[in-house]
């Protein structure tokens, strides 16, 4: 894997994506936990074709700034770019925008693991 890989996810904010619906607030705008989930999904998408059979990645560190509210009905797009590869550690820059401008940004770190070995440790 090399830096420069990109992934993108997009949703139209629905009632179930709001802070009031997920319990992170009481307003009908995109919840920060949903923004984080979208950002992580974009990182997964960025390396999906490169990760290899039997492997996956798991999140280990997140820095996320949620800078603007996105109301129900607005499309939010999150793009992740792989910036650093350090062995099994992957570092991504994430940026979120909606139809009105920037929504948030941050960094997400993931680690590549062998899926079966990772799951076996949970037993």
XYZ file of C-alpha atoms in Angstrom:
123
model
C 0.000 0.000 0.000
C 1.200 3.472 -0.823
C 0.095 6.960 0.158
C -2.352 8.638 -2.176
C -5.115 6.024 -2.097
C -8.519 7.678 -1.774
C -11.985 6.621 -0.737
C -15.252 8.493 -0.627
C -18.689 7.964 0.885
C -21.757 10.133 0.635
C -25.196 10.223 2.260
C -28.215 12.443 2.316
C -28.785 13.213 5.991
C -31.918 11.439 7.170
C -33.860 11.534 10.412
C -31.894 8.527 11.703
C -28.564 10.322 11.162
C -29.352 13.224 13.473
C -27.957 14.060 16.878
C -31.420 13.709 18.391
C -31.824 10.214 16.869
C -28.454 8.823 18.008
C -28.454 10.462 21.425
C -25.510 12.811 20.947
C -27.652 15.923 21.217
C -31.191 17.151 20.721
C -31.084 18.894 17.358
C -32.062 17.565 13.915
C -28.621 17.869 12.266
C -25.976 15.310 11.309
C -24.690 13.722 14.501
C -20.961 13.772 15.165
C -20.949 9.969 15.698
C -22.509 9.567 12.222
C -19.861 11.887 10.739
C -17.200 9.727 12.366
C -18.796 6.553 10.987
C -18.802 8.075 7.498
C -15.150 9.094 7.861
C -14.165 5.586 8.916
C -16.160 4.107 6.029
C -14.226 6.361 3.638
C -10.909 5.076 5.043
C -12.063 1.478 4.575
C -13.090 2.293 1.013
C -9.697 3.888 0.290
C -7.786 0.649 0.898
C -10.464 -1.932 0.050
C -8.818 -3.093 -3.188
C -5.297 -3.099 -1.697
C -5.814 -4.759 1.687
C -5.497 -8.373 0.505
C -7.401 -11.576 1.188
C -7.759 -12.597 4.804
C -6.858 -9.146 6.089
C -8.833 -6.171 7.288
C -8.102 -2.931 9.077
C -9.293 -1.751 12.456
C -9.481 1.780 13.778
C -7.029 2.735 16.506
C -7.033 6.536 16.736
C -9.340 9.354 15.657
C -9.045 13.131 15.625
C -12.195 14.717 14.212
C -13.323 18.316 14.110
C -17.034 18.731 13.342
C -17.168 22.357 12.245
C -20.588 22.912 10.665
C -24.106 21.550 11.028
C -25.759 19.642 8.160
C -29.561 19.525 8.348
C -31.822 16.684 7.229
C -32.009 16.515 3.440
C -28.485 17.801 2.759
C -25.903 15.563 1.029
C -22.683 15.078 3.004
C -19.584 13.646 1.315
C -16.515 12.452 3.159
C -13.219 11.767 1.422
C -10.281 9.958 2.978
C -6.745 9.988 1.639
C -4.046 7.616 2.815
C -1.189 9.893 3.854
C 1.208 7.576 5.663
C 2.019 3.880 5.720
C 4.220 2.719 8.597
C 4.305 -1.067 8.474
C 0.772 -2.147 9.351
C -0.222 1.339 10.534
C -2.201 3.492 8.103
C -2.810 7.215 8.597
C -5.579 8.982 6.707
C -6.628 12.602 6.292
C -10.409 12.951 6.157
C -12.459 15.881 4.908
C -16.226 16.278 4.941
C -18.278 18.735 2.925
C -21.932 19.342 2.273
C -23.697 21.431 -0.339
C -22.884 24.587 1.608
C -19.189 24.025 2.284
C -16.803 22.364 4.752
C -18.363 20.253 7.511
C -15.363 18.685 9.225
C -11.894 17.280 8.950
C -9.459 15.118 10.830
C -7.087 12.181 10.916
C -7.829 8.524 11.371
C -5.310 5.788 12.087
C -6.013 2.152 11.305
C -3.959 -1.006 11.647
C -3.985 -3.876 9.156
C -4.675 -7.220 10.858
C -5.180 -10.820 9.864
C -8.959 -11.192 10.172
C -9.104 -14.755 11.599
C -6.257 -14.178 14.053
C -7.851 -10.935 15.237
C -11.216 -12.626 15.769
C -9.636 -15.654 17.466
C -8.163 -13.387 20.146
C -11.695 -12.401 21.134
C -12.626 -15.950 22.143
